[in-house]
Short mmCIF file of C-alpha atoms in Angstrom, two decimals:
data_model
loop_
_atom_site.label_atom_id
_atom_site.label_comp_id
_atom_site.label_asym_id
_atom_site.label_seq_id
_atom_site.Cartn_x
_atom_site.Cartn_y
_atom_site.Cartn_z
CA MET A 7 25.19 -9.09 -5.88
CA LYS A 8 27.49 -6.16 -5.19
CA ASN A 9 29.50 -6.47 -2.29
CA PHE A 10 28.12 -4.17 0.73
CA GLU A 11 28.91 -3.02 4.24
CA TYR A 12 26.37 -4.49 6.95
CA ILE A 13 25.47 -2.54 10.06
CA ARG A 14 22.88 -3.37 12.52
CA PRO A 15 22.34 -0.20 14.96
CA THR A 16 20.52 -0.79 18.24
CA THR A 17 19.10 2.85 18.49
CA LEU A 18 17.55 5.33 16.13
CA GLU A 19 20.58 7.77 16.35
CA GLU A 20 22.90 4.97 15.28
CA ALA A 21 20.78 4.05 12.24
CA GLN A 22 20.69 7.79 11.20
CA SER A 23 24.33 8.27 11.72
CA ALA A 24 25.19 5.16 9.64
CA ALA A 25 23.25 6.49 6.75
CA LEU A 26 24.91 9.77 6.40
CA GLY A 27 27.42 10.25 3.63
CA LYS A 28 27.01 6.93 2.37
CA ASP A 29 24.66 5.22 -0.59
CA ALA A 30 22.79 3.43 1.96
CA VAL A 31 19.64 1.39 2.52
CA PHE A 32 17.53 0.71 5.52
CA LEU A 33 16.62 -3.28 5.87
CA ALA A 34 13.73 -4.66 7.77
CA GLY A 35 11.87 -7.70 6.38
CA GLY A 36 14.07 -7.77 3.03
CA THR A 37 11.17 -9.34 1.05
CA ASN A 38 11.52 -6.61 -1.64
CA LEU A 39 14.81 -5.11 -1.10
CA VAL A 40 16.81 -8.31 -1.05
CA ASP A 41 15.24 -9.41 -4.56
CA LEU A 42 16.19 -6.03 -6.08
CA MET A 43 19.95 -6.36 -4.83
CA LYS A 44 20.22 -9.94 -6.29
CA VAL A 45 19.28 -8.88 -9.44
CA GLY A 46 21.26 -5.81 -9.55
CA VAL A 47 18.49 -3.18 -9.39
CA ALA A 48 19.65 -2.01 -5.95
CA ARG A 49 23.31 -1.69 -5.40
CA PRO A 50 23.74 0.09 -2.22
CA ASP A 51 27.22 0.37 -0.36
CA ARG A 52 25.83 0.05 2.93
CA VAL A 53 23.08 -2.08 4.29
CA ILE A 54 21.69 -0.77 7.65
CA ASP A 55 19.52 -3.62 9.28
CA ILE A 56 16.92 -1.91 11.51
CA THR A 57 15.26 -5.03 13.03
CA GLY A 58 17.12 -4.25 16.29
CA LEU A 59 15.60 -0.89 16.99
CA PRO A 60 13.65 -0.68 20.03
CA ASP A 61 9.59 0.06 20.27
CA MET A 62 9.11 0.00 16.39
CA ASP A 63 7.25 -3.45 16.52
CA ARG A 64 4.44 -2.58 18.36
CA VAL A 65 0.72 -1.44 17.76
CA ASP A 66 -0.40 1.09 20.03
CA TYR A 67 -3.72 2.66 20.89
CA LEU A 68 -3.33 6.41 21.98
CA ALA A 69 -5.07 8.61 24.26
CA ASP A 70 -6.70 10.55 21.48
CA GLY A 71 -8.08 7.41 20.05
CA SER A 72 -5.50 7.13 16.91
CA ILE A 73 -3.62 3.77 16.22
CA ARG A 74 -0.10 3.74 15.96
CA ILE A 75 1.65 0.90 13.88
CA GLY A 76 5.23 0.81 14.37
CA ALA A 77 7.31 0.42 11.01
CA LEU A 78 8.46 -3.07 12.14
CA VAL A 79 5.17 -4.50 12.99
CA ARG A 80 5.13 -7.68 10.82
CA ASN A 81 2.22 -8.15 8.33
CA THR A 82 0.99 -11.07 9.89
CA ASP A 83 0.74 -9.70 13.42
CA LEU A 84 -1.03 -6.89 12.25
CA ALA A 85 -3.58 -8.50 10.43
CA CYS A 86 -4.16 -11.06 13.12
CA HIS A 87 -4.13 -8.53 16.18
CA PRO A 88 -7.45 -9.01 17.53
CA GLN A 89 -8.37 -5.27 18.34
CA PHE A 90 -7.12 -3.92 15.12
CA SER A 91 -8.78 -6.53 12.98
CA ARG A 92 -12.09 -5.42 14.52
CA ASP A 93 -11.48 -1.67 14.27
CA CYS A 94 -9.95 -1.93 10.83
CA PRO A 95 -11.05 -4.93 8.99
CA ALA A 96 -10.28 -3.67 5.54
CA VAL A 97 -6.68 -3.26 6.45
CA ALA A 98 -6.51 -6.69 7.86
CA GLU A 99 -8.06 -8.07 4.71
CA ALA A 100 -5.89 -6.38 2.50
CA ILE A 101 -2.75 -7.44 4.32
CA LEU A 102 -4.34 -11.04 4.07
CA SER A 103 -4.86 -10.90 0.32
CA GLY A 104 -1.20 -10.40 -0.40
CA ALA A 105 1.85 -12.48 -0.88
CA SER A 106 1.94 -16.03 1.16
CA GLY A 107 2.03 -16.68 4.87
CA GLN A 108 5.85 -16.95 4.86
CA LEU A 109 6.25 -13.56 3.31
CA ARG A 110 3.53 -11.89 5.55
CA ASN A 111 5.43 -13.48 8.63
CA ALA A 112 8.57 -11.55 7.39
CA ALA A 113 7.39 -8.38 5.91
CA THR A 114 6.72 -5.08 7.84
CA ALA A 115 4.43 -2.32 7.74
CA GLY A 116 7.19 0.33 6.87
CA GLY A 117 8.49 -2.09 4.36
CA ASN A 118 4.98 -2.57 2.82
CA ILE A 119 4.55 0.96 1.71
CA LEU A 120 8.03 1.25 0.54
CA GLN A 121 7.65 -1.55 -2.14
CA ARG A 122 8.89 -0.62 -5.31
CA THR A 123 6.96 -1.34 -8.59
CA ARG A 124 6.82 -5.10 -9.72
CA CYS A 125 7.03 -3.83 -13.39
CA ALA A 126 9.24 -6.42 -15.42
CA TYR A 127 11.19 -3.76 -16.96
CA LEU A 128 12.52 -2.34 -13.73
CA PHE A 129 13.91 -5.99 -12.98
CA ASP A 130 15.29 -6.49 -16.58
CA LEU A 131 18.71 -5.04 -16.94
CA ALA A 132 18.63 -5.33 -20.62
CA SER A 133 15.55 -3.32 -20.76
CA PRO A 134 15.43 0.54 -20.60
CA CYS A 135 13.57 2.10 -17.35
CA ASN A 136 13.62 5.61 -16.38
CA LYS A 137 13.29 4.39 -12.71
CA ARG A 138 16.59 2.33 -12.88
CA ASP A 139 18.47 4.66 -15.12
CA PRO A 140 16.89 8.19 -15.75
CA GLY A 141 16.82 9.18 -19.39
CA ALA A 142 16.98 5.54 -20.60
CA GLY A 143 13.30 5.48 -21.63
CA CYS A 144 10.31 3.66 -20.36
CA GLY A 145 10.49 0.03 -22.01
CA ALA A 146 6.81 -0.73 -20.82
CA ARG A 147 5.43 2.21 -22.62
CA HIS A 148 5.37 0.38 -26.10
CA GLY A 149 6.03 -2.98 -24.71
CA GLU A 150 4.01 -5.41 -22.61
CA ASN A 151 1.85 -3.20 -20.81
CA HIS A 152 -1.63 -4.64 -20.35
CA SER A 153 -1.18 -4.34 -16.25
CA MET A 154 0.01 -0.72 -16.22
CA ALA A 155 -1.36 2.56 -14.81
CA VAL A 156 -4.60 4.13 -16.08
CA LEU A 157 -4.20 7.12 -13.82
CA GLY A 158 -1.34 9.68 -12.84
CA TRP A 159 0.86 8.14 -15.48
CA SER A 160 3.42 9.81 -17.80
CA GLU A 161 5.33 9.13 -20.83
CA SER A 162 8.31 8.48 -18.46
CA CYS A 163 6.61 5.92 -16.61
CA ILE A 164 3.62 3.93 -16.59
CA ALA A 165 4.15 1.51 -13.78
CA THR A 166 1.77 0.88 -10.83
CA HIS A 167 2.45 0.50 -7.27
CA PRO A 168 2.23 -3.00 -5.77
CA SER A 169 1.00 -2.52 -2.11
CA ASP A 170 -2.46 -4.04 -0.94
CA PHE A 171 -1.94 -2.50 2.80
CA SER A 172 -1.31 0.75 1.48
CA VAL A 173 -4.76 1.00 -0.23
CA PRO A 174 -7.12 0.99 2.80
CA MET A 175 -4.48 2.92 5.13
CA ALA A 176 -4.63 5.76 2.51
CA ALA A 177 -8.46 5.60 2.51
CA LEU A 178 -8.44 5.90 6.33
CA ASP A 179 -6.11 8.93 6.08
CA ALA A 180 -3.06 7.38 7.46
CA VAL A 181 -0.19 9.50 8.38
CA VAL A 182 3.66 8.19 8.13
CA GLU A 183 5.95 9.42 10.85
CA ILE A 184 9.43 10.04 9.58
CA ILE A 185 12.62 10.56 11.38
CA GLY A 186 16.02 11.96 9.61
CA PRO A 187 18.86 14.39 9.71
CA ALA A 188 16.47 17.41 9.82
CA GLY A 189 14.41 15.78 12.69
CA ARG A 190 10.85 14.45 12.93
CA ARG A 191 8.20 15.12 10.32
CA GLU A 192 4.78 13.69 9.32
CA VAL A 193 3.25 13.03 5.80
CA ALA A 194 -0.05 11.95 4.97
CA LEU A 195 0.17 8.53 2.95
CA VAL A 196 -1.76 9.95 0.04
CA SER A 197 1.07 12.33 -0.29
CA PHE A 198 4.09 10.10 0.55
CA HIS A 199 4.34 8.20 -2.97
CA THR A 200 4.94 10.41 -6.04
CA LEU A 201 3.41 10.40 -9.43
CA PRO A 202 6.14 9.74 -12.16
CA GLY A 203 5.97 13.09 -14.17
CA SER A 204 9.51 13.46 -15.62
CA SER A 205 11.43 12.03 -12.52
CA PRO A 206 10.03 8.51 -12.14
CA GLU A 207 13.41 7.82 -10.38
CA ARG A 208 11.90 9.40 -7.14
CA GLU A 209 9.37 7.34 -5.77
CA THR A 210 8.39 8.79 -2.22
CA VAL A 211 9.02 12.02 -0.36
CA LEU A 212 11.59 10.51 1.83
CA ALA A 213 14.77 12.57 1.80
CA GLN A 214 18.37 10.90 1.96
CA GLY A 215 18.86 9.32 5.45
CA GLU A 216 15.15 9.57 6.35
CA LEU A 217 13.70 6.44 8.09
CA VAL A 218 9.60 5.75 8.22
CA VAL A 219 9.38 4.86 11.91
CA ALA A 220 5.57 4.21 12.25
CA LEU A 221 2.27 4.79 10.44
CA ARG A 222 -0.82 6.31 12.29
CA LEU A 223 -4.34 6.04 11.82
CA PRO A 224 -6.79 8.90 13.16
CA PRO A 225 -9.69 8.18 15.57
CA SER A 226 -12.05 8.54 12.59
CA ALA A 227 -10.80 5.20 11.00
CA LYS A 228 -12.90 3.10 13.63
CA THR A 229 -16.07 4.87 12.24
CA PHE A 230 -15.96 2.87 9.28
CA ALA A 231 -15.49 -0.71 10.92
CA GLN A 232 -18.96 -2.00 10.26
CA HIS A 233 -19.06 -1.15 6.69
CA THR A 234 -15.74 -1.43 5.05
CA ARG A 235 -14.33 -4.07 2.51
CA TYR A 236 -11.03 -4.32 0.59
CA LEU A 237 -11.38 -6.42 -2.78
CA LYS A 238 -8.67 -7.53 -5.25
CA LEU A 239 -8.84 -8.75 -8.68
CA ARG A 240 -5.87 -10.86 -9.85
CA ASP A 241 -4.69 -13.16 -12.67
CA ARG A 242 -4.80 -16.22 -10.08
CA THR A 243 -6.57 -16.36 -6.64
CA SER A 244 -3.43 -16.52 -4.51
CA PHE A 245 -0.05 -15.21 -4.42
CA ALA A 246 -0.39 -12.69 -6.90
CA PHE A 247 -0.33 -8.92 -7.20
CA GLY A 248 -3.34 -7.19 -7.96
CA VAL A 249 -4.61 -5.99 -11.33
CA VAL A 250 -6.89 -3.72 -9.83
CA SER A 251 -8.11 -3.34 -6.15
CA ALA A 252 -10.24 -1.16 -4.19
CA ALA A 253 -10.88 -0.37 -0.26
CA ALA A 254 -14.28 1.42 0.37
CA GLY A 255 -15.68 2.39 3.54
CA LEU A 256 -19.22 4.00 4.47
CA VAL A 257 -20.64 5.45 7.57
CA LEU A 258 -24.43 4.95 7.67
CA LYS A 259 -27.41 6.36 9.39
CA ASP A 260 -30.86 5.05 8.39
CA GLY A 261 -29.45 4.30 5.15
CA VAL A 262 -28.12 7.52 4.24
CA ILE A 263 -24.26 8.02 3.86
CA THR A 264 -22.80 10.45 6.22
CA ASP A 265 -19.09 9.65 5.38
CA ALA A 266 -17.54 7.73 2.70
CA ARG A 267 -13.91 6.56 1.72
CA LEU A 268 -12.71 5.12 -1.74
CA ALA A 269 -9.05 4.25 -2.63
CA LEU A 270 -7.93 2.13 -5.55
CA GLY A 271 -4.80 -0.07 -6.09
CA GLY A 272 -3.24 -1.15 -9.06
CA VAL A 273 -4.27 1.86 -11.28
CA ALA A 274 -1.36 4.30 -10.49
CA LEU A 275 2.10 4.44 -9.00
CA LYS A 276 0.53 5.39 -5.76
CA PRO A 277 -2.66 4.40 -3.98
CA TRP A 278 -5.46 6.55 -5.74
CA ARG A 279 -7.77 8.28 -3.24
CA ALA A 280 -11.05 9.15 -4.89
CA ARG A 281 -12.23 12.10 -3.10
CA GLU A 282 -14.57 13.62 -5.56
CA ALA A 283 -16.26 10.31 -5.69
CA GLU A 284 -16.41 10.31 -1.98
CA ALA A 285 -17.82 13.73 -1.74
CA ALA A 286 -20.63 12.69 -4.09
CA LEU A 287 -21.76 9.92 -1.95
CA VAL A 288 -22.33 11.73 1.22
CA GLY A 289 -25.83 12.77 2.03
CA GLN A 290 -27.23 10.39 -0.17
CA PRO A 291 -29.20 7.04 0.16
CA ALA A 292 -26.99 4.19 -0.10
CA GLY A 293 -27.55 2.04 -3.29
CA GLU A 294 -26.29 0.57 -6.46
CA ALA A 295 -27.11 3.44 -8.62
CA LEU A 296 -25.29 5.76 -6.52
CA PHE A 297 -22.28 3.58 -6.29
CA ARG A 298 -22.14 3.27 -10.16
CA SER A 299 -22.11 7.29 -10.32
CA ALA A 300 -19.20 7.43 -7.84
CA ALA A 301 -17.15 4.87 -9.90
CA ASP A 302 -17.75 6.88 -12.95
CA ILE A 303 -16.49 9.97 -10.89
CA ALA A 304 -13.39 8.09 -9.57
CA LEU A 305 -12.50 7.21 -13.22
CA ALA A 306 -13.23 10.17 -15.11
CA GLU A 307 -9.61 11.10 -15.63
CA ALA A 308 -8.51 7.26 -16.41
CA ARG A 309 -6.89 6.91 -19.68
CA PRO A 310 -5.07 3.79 -21.23
CA SER A 311 -1.21 3.86 -21.01
CA GLY A 312 -1.21 0.74 -23.55
CA HIS A 313 -3.05 -2.29 -24.00
CA ASN A 314 -4.92 -1.75 -20.73
CA ALA A 315 -8.19 -0.01 -21.62
CA TYR A 316 -9.87 -2.97 -19.84
CA LYS A 317 -8.55 -2.07 -16.56
CA ILE A 318 -10.77 1.00 -16.34
CA GLU A 319 -14.17 -0.71 -16.77
CA LEU A 320 -12.73 -3.60 -14.42
CA SER A 321 -12.05 -0.85 -11.79
CA ARG A 322 -15.54 0.76 -12.41
CA ARG A 323 -17.24 -2.68 -11.82
CA LEU A 324 -14.88 -3.44 -8.78
CA ILE A 325 -15.80 -0.14 -7.03
CA LEU A 326 -19.45 -0.87 -7.41
CA ARG A 327 -18.78 -4.58 -6.10
CA THR A 328 -16.59 -3.13 -2.99
CA PHE A 329 -19.28 -0.50 -2.06
CA VAL A 330 -22.18 -2.98 -2.25
CA ALA A 331 -20.13 -5.36 0.13
CA ALA A 332 -19.28 -2.57 2.30
CA GLN A 333 -23.00 -1.73 2.57
CA THR A 334 -23.93 -5.14 3.48
CA GLY A 335 -21.71 -5.20 6.47
CA VAL A 336 -18.54 -7.08 7.69
CA ASP A 337 -20.60 -9.36 9.82
CA GLN A 338 -22.56 -10.86 6.53
CA GLN A 339 -19.53 -11.51 4.42
CA PRO A 340 -18.66 -14.84 2.87
CA ALA A 341 -14.87 -15.08 2.97
CA LEU A 342 -11.93 -17.28 1.99
CA PRO A 343 -10.03 -19.05 4.37
CA GLY A 344 -7.71 -16.97 6.06
CA SER A 345 -9.70 -13.59 5.75
CA VAL A 346 -10.60 -11.72 8.80
CA PHE A 347 -14.35 -12.32 7.82
CA SER A 348 -13.78 -15.98 7.59
CA THR A 349 -15.56 -18.13 10.13
CA GLN A 350 -12.72 -20.80 9.86
CA PRO A 351 -9.81 -20.91 12.32
CA ARG A 352 -6.92 -18.59 11.30
CA VAL A 353 -3.20 -19.85 12.32
CA SER A 354 -1.56 -17.19 14.20
CA ALA A 355 1.84 -15.62 13.52
CA ASP A 356 3.56 -17.83 16.08
CA GLY A 357 1.91 -21.05 14.71
#
């Protein structure tokens, strides 16, 4: 690991000042950054530990009905937050489907959306990777690529985004609050991550020195609370990144869909919001035939980037399954221990 300067500011102003004019990174839980530094993918001159910043580890219900999640809120604390897990159960379910209990206790909401791809070619310094070394080429393009992207990829990069949490958050219209040298701004989560194009080294819209301070869900997020699910398919049943995942939400009135949400994970370098599929559901009686049609629409532009054509059909079936589960309702779902839908006791963040 390269030597670096370590700073632990106590105010946002100090954190911003420390990031200016330096090859600096912000450190929160460190569950992804530290791994990248150990293998030499990340080589910052300065590490700014933001865990001492005030008021960034809270879940706040605002007067307008929106929910503000501080960037330093730990994943376990958010998933086990009594009110939040009732209002946004698919988000809680997504968090609990990821990593291990120990990692969830350390990882943060802000860090979760800033995860870098787990593509093996990024981590292997002997392999070409345009993310790590722009212009070097994409080793995955003609290499081991069965788990790579089927939407939004380019010849420069076919990696996928690893976050579970980001998928239902994108479906629910989450907004990212950012502070930086130019002041404060907000970006919709669906626009926060960038597709690879010809510049895969740029992964988000963050500018140098900008820091994610919170994520905010609008009041409409709670309207899906009774008919929403997050489902994830993976190579093994625990502690694994998703091959594909889906977050689905419905608002039903007398069996007719009045609003719908759908986002996919594991298929692109960002959470993939399927707006055309959502629009096709609204005003229609809920049912499997309709959900199949929506799945076809969601994947109309999907194409293999290698040995991964199977992911298109797998995603299509998962969309159907997730919408069927959402229609059934969150109060009637069987669940694995640890899920917010489980009737078995859960261990809280503090044991």
